[in-house]
Tab-separated table of C-alpha atoms in Angstrom:
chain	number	residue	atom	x	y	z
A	1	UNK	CA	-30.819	8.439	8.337
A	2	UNK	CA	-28.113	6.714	10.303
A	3	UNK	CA	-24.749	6.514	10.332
A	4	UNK	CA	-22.279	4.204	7.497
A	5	UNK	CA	-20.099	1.269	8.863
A	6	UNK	CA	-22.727	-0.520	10.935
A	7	UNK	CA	-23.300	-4.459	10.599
A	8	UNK	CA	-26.508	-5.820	9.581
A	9	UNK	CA	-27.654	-6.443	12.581
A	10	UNK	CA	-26.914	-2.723	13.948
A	11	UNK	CA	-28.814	-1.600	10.820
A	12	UNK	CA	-31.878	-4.066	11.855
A	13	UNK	CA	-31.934	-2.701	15.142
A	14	UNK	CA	-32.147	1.198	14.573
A	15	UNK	CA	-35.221	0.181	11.691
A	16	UNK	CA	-36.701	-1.302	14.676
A	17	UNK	CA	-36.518	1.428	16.993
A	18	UNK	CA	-37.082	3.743	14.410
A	19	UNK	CA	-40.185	2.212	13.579
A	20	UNK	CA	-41.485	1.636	16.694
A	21	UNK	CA	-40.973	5.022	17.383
A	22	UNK	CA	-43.204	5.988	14.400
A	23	UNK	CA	-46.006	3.811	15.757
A	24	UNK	CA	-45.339	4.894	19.443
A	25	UNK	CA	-46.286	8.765	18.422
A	26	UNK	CA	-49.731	7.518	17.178
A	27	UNK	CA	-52.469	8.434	19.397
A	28	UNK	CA	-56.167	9.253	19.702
A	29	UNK	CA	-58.609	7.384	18.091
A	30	UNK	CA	-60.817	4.125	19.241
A	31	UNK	CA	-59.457	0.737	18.827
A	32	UNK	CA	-56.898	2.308	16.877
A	33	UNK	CA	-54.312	-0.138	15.643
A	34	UNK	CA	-51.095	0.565	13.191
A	35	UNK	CA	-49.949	-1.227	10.729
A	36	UNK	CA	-47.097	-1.156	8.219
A	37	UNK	CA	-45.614	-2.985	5.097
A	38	UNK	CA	-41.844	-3.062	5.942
A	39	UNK	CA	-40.466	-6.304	5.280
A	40	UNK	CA	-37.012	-5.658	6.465
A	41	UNK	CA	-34.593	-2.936	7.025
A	42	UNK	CA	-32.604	-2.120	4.006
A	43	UNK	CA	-29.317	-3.362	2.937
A	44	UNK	CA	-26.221	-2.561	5.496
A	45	UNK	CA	-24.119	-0.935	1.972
A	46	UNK	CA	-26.838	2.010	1.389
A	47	UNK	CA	-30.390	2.335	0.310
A	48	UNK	CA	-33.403	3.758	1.301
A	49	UNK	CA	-36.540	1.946	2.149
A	50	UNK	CA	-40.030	3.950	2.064
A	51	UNK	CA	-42.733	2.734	4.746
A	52	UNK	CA	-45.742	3.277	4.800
A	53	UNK	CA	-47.889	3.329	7.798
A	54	UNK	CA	-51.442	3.320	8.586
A	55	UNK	CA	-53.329	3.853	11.433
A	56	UNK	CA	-56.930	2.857	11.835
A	57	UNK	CA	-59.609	3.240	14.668
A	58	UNK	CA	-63.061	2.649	14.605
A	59	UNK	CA	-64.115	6.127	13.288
A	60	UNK	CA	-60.759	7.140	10.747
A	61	UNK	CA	-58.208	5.955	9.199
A	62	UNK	CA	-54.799	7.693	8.280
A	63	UNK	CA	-52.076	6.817	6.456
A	64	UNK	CA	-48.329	8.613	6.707
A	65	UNK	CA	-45.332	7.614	4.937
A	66	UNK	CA	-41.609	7.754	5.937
A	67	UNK	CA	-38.156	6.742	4.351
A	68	UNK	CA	-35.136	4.979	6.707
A	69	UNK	CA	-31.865	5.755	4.904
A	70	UNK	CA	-28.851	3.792	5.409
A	71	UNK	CA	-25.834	5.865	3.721
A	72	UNK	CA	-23.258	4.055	1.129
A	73	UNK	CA	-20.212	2.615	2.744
A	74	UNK	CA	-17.755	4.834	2.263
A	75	UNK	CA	-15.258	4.029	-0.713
A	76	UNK	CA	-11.919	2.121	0.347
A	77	UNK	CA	-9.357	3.910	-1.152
A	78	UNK	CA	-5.351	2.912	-1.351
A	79	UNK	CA	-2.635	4.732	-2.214
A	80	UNK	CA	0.904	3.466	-3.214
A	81	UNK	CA	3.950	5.583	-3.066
A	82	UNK	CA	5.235	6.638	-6.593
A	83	UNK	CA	8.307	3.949	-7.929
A	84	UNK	CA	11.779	4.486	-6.318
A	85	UNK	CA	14.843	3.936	-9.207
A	86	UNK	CA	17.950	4.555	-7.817
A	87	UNK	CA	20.860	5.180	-9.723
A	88	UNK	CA	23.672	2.425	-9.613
A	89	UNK	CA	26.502	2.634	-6.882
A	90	UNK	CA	23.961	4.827	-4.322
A	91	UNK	CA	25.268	4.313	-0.600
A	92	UNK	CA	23.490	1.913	1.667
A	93	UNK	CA	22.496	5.303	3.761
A	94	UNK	CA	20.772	6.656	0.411
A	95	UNK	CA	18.822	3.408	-0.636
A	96	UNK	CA	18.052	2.992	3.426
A	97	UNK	CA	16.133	6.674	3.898
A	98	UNK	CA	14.784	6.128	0.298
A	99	UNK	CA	13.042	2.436	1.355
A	100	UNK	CA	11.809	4.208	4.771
A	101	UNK	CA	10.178	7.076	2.887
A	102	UNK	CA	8.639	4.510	0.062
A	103	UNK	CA	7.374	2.147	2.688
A	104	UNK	CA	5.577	5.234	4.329
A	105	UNK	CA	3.714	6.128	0.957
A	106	UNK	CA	1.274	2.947	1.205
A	107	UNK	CA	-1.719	4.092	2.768
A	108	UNK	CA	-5.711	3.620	3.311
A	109	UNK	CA	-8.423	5.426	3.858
A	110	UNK	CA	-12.015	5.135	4.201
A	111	UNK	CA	-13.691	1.942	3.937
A	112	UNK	CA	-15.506	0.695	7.131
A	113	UNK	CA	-12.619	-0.348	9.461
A	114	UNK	CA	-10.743	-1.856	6.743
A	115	UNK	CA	-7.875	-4.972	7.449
A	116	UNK	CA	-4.834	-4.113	5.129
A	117	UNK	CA	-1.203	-6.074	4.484
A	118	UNK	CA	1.249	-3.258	5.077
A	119	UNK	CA	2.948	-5.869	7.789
A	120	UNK	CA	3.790	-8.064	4.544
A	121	UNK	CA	5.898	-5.416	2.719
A	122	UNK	CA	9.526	-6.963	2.432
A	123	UNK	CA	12.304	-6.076	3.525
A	124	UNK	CA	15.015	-4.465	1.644
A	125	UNK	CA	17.340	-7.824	0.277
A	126	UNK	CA	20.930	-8.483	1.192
A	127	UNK	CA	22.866	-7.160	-1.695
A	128	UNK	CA	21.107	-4.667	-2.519
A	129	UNK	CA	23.107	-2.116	-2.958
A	130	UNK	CA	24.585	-3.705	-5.518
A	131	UNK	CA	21.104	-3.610	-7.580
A	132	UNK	CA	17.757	-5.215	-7.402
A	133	UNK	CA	14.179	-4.689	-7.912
A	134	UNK	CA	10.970	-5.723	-6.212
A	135	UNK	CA	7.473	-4.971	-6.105
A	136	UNK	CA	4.721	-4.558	-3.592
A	137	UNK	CA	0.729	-4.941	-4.484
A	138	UNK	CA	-1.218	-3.365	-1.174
A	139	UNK	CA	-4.651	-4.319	-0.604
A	140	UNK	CA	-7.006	-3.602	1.444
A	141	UNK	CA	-10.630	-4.852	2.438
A	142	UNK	CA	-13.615	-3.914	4.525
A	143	UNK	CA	-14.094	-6.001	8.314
A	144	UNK	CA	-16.265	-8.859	7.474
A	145	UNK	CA	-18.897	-7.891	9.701
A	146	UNK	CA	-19.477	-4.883	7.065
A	147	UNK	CA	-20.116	-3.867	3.467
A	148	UNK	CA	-17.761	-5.839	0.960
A	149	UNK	CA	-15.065	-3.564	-0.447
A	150	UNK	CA	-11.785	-4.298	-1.822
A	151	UNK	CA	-8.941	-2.271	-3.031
A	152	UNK	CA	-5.225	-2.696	-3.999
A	153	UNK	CA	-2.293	-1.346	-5.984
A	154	UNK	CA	1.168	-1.835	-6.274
A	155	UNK	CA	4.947	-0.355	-6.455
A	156	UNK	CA	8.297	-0.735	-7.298
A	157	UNK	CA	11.809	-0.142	-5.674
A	158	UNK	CA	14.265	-0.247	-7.840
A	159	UNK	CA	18.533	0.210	-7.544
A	160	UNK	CA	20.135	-0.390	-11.007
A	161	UNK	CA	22.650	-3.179	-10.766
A	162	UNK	CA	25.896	-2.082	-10.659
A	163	UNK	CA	28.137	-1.688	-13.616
A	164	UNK	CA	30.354	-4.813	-14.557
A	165	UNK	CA	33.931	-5.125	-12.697
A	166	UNK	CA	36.149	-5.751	-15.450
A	167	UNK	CA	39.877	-6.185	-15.110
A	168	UNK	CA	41.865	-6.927	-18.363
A	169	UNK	CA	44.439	-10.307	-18.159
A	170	UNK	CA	47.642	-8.255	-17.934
A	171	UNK	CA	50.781	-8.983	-20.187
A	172	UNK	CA	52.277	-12.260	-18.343
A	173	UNK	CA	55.938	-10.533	-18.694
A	174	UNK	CA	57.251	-7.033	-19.184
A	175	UNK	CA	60.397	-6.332	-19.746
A	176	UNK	CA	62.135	-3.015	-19.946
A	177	UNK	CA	65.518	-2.663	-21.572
A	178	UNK	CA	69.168	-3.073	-19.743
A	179	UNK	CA	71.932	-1.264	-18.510
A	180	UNK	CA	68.910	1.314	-17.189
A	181	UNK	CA	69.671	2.973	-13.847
A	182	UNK	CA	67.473	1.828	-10.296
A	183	UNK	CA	65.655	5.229	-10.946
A	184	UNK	CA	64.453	4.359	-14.479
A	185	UNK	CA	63.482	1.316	-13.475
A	186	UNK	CA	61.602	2.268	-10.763
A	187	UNK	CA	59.679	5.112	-12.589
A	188	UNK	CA	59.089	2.130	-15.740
A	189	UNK	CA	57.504	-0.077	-12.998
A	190	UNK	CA	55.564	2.666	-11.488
A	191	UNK	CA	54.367	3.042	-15.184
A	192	UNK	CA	54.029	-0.469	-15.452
A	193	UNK	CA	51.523	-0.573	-12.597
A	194	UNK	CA	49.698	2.549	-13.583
A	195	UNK	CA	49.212	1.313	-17.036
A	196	UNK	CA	47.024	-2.285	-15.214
A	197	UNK	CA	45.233	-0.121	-12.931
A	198	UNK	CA	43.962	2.107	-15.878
A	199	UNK	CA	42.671	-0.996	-17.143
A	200	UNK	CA	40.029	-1.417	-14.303
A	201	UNK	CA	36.780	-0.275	-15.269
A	202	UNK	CA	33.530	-0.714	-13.813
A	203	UNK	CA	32.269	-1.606	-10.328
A	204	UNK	CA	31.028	0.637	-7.506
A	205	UNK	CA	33.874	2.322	-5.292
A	206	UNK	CA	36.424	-0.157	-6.810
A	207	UNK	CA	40.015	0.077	-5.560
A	208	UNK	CA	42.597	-1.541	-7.211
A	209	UNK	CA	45.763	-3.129	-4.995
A	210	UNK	CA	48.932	-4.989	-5.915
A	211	UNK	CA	50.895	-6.936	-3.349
A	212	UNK	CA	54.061	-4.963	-4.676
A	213	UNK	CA	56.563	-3.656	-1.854
């Protein structure tokens, strides 16, 4: 048995040596030549190939068998972080240490020195904070030089869009009565303003100004 992860040619080596070794401990005998019906070392993904050998000399002949095992690649696994949903109106700070954690979920593990596009996860978009959603499908797949594997899987981030901003047309004139003092009408204007501002709904931190003096 040898190790996983080796290229074809690795594996085609070792069955070499390893056979040769096989033939090398053969002794005794006169004339005595060995023989064998290996075709070819087995498959670089896993197997086991059975040889048989046979060694013959002018008075005996004796024939031995022995397996080469190559193990199976190991599986390529991914992993993908669970989906992020944040609620609407969460601070930049929030959705920042939320996208750092997310981004940190996608991993991969065994496979035979696997290649992977974790450098191609995107950034988090300008505006976000005012809602958005995107996804991210990982993969990952073996070196070329070794047993074919693939793997992927994807995630979400997701900040619900903020609420609608909605701010009522307010009554082109207002009038209060006459013959009220500067006090009254300065507490009916104060009302006045109140009564817009209570209109305002919606938004994330919203603050409502007037350009009164």
């Amino acid at each position: 048995t040898i190790s996983s992860c080796l290229t074809q040619a690795q594996v085609a080596q070792a069955f070499v040596e390893w056979r040769s070794s096989i033939i090398g401990s053969v002794s005794g005998g006169c004339h005595t030549q060995v023989t064998h019906n290996a075709t070819g070392a087995p498959d670089r993904c896993g197997g086991s190939l059975e040889v048989r050998f046979r060694a013959t000399s002018d008075c005996e002949t004796i024939t031995r068998y022995a397996t080469f095992t190559v193990p199976n690649a190991p599986d390529l696994v991914v992993s993908c972080p669970s989906p992020v949903s944040l609620p609407a109106c969460s601070s930049l700070t929030d959705i920042q240490a939320a996208y750092t954690a997310w981004r940190g979920g996608f991993t991969v593990s065994g496979g035979c020195s696997p290649t992977t596009n974790l450098s191609s996860i995107p950034a988090l978009p300008a505006g976000i904070a005012c809602g958005g959603s995107f996804s991210f499908t990982f993969t990952a797949t073996n070196n070329t030089n070794f047993c074919a594997d693939y793997a992927e899987c994807t995630s979400t981030f997701t900040v619900a869009d903020a609420p609608d901003l909605t701010f009522p047309t307010p009554q082109a004139n207002f009038e209060v009565a006459a013959c009220l003092d500067q006090n009254q009408v300065a507490t009916a204007y104060s009302a006045w303003i109140d009564g817009i501002r209570a209109t305002v709904s919606g938004g994330c931190n919203t603050h409502f100004i007037n350009n009164s003096t």
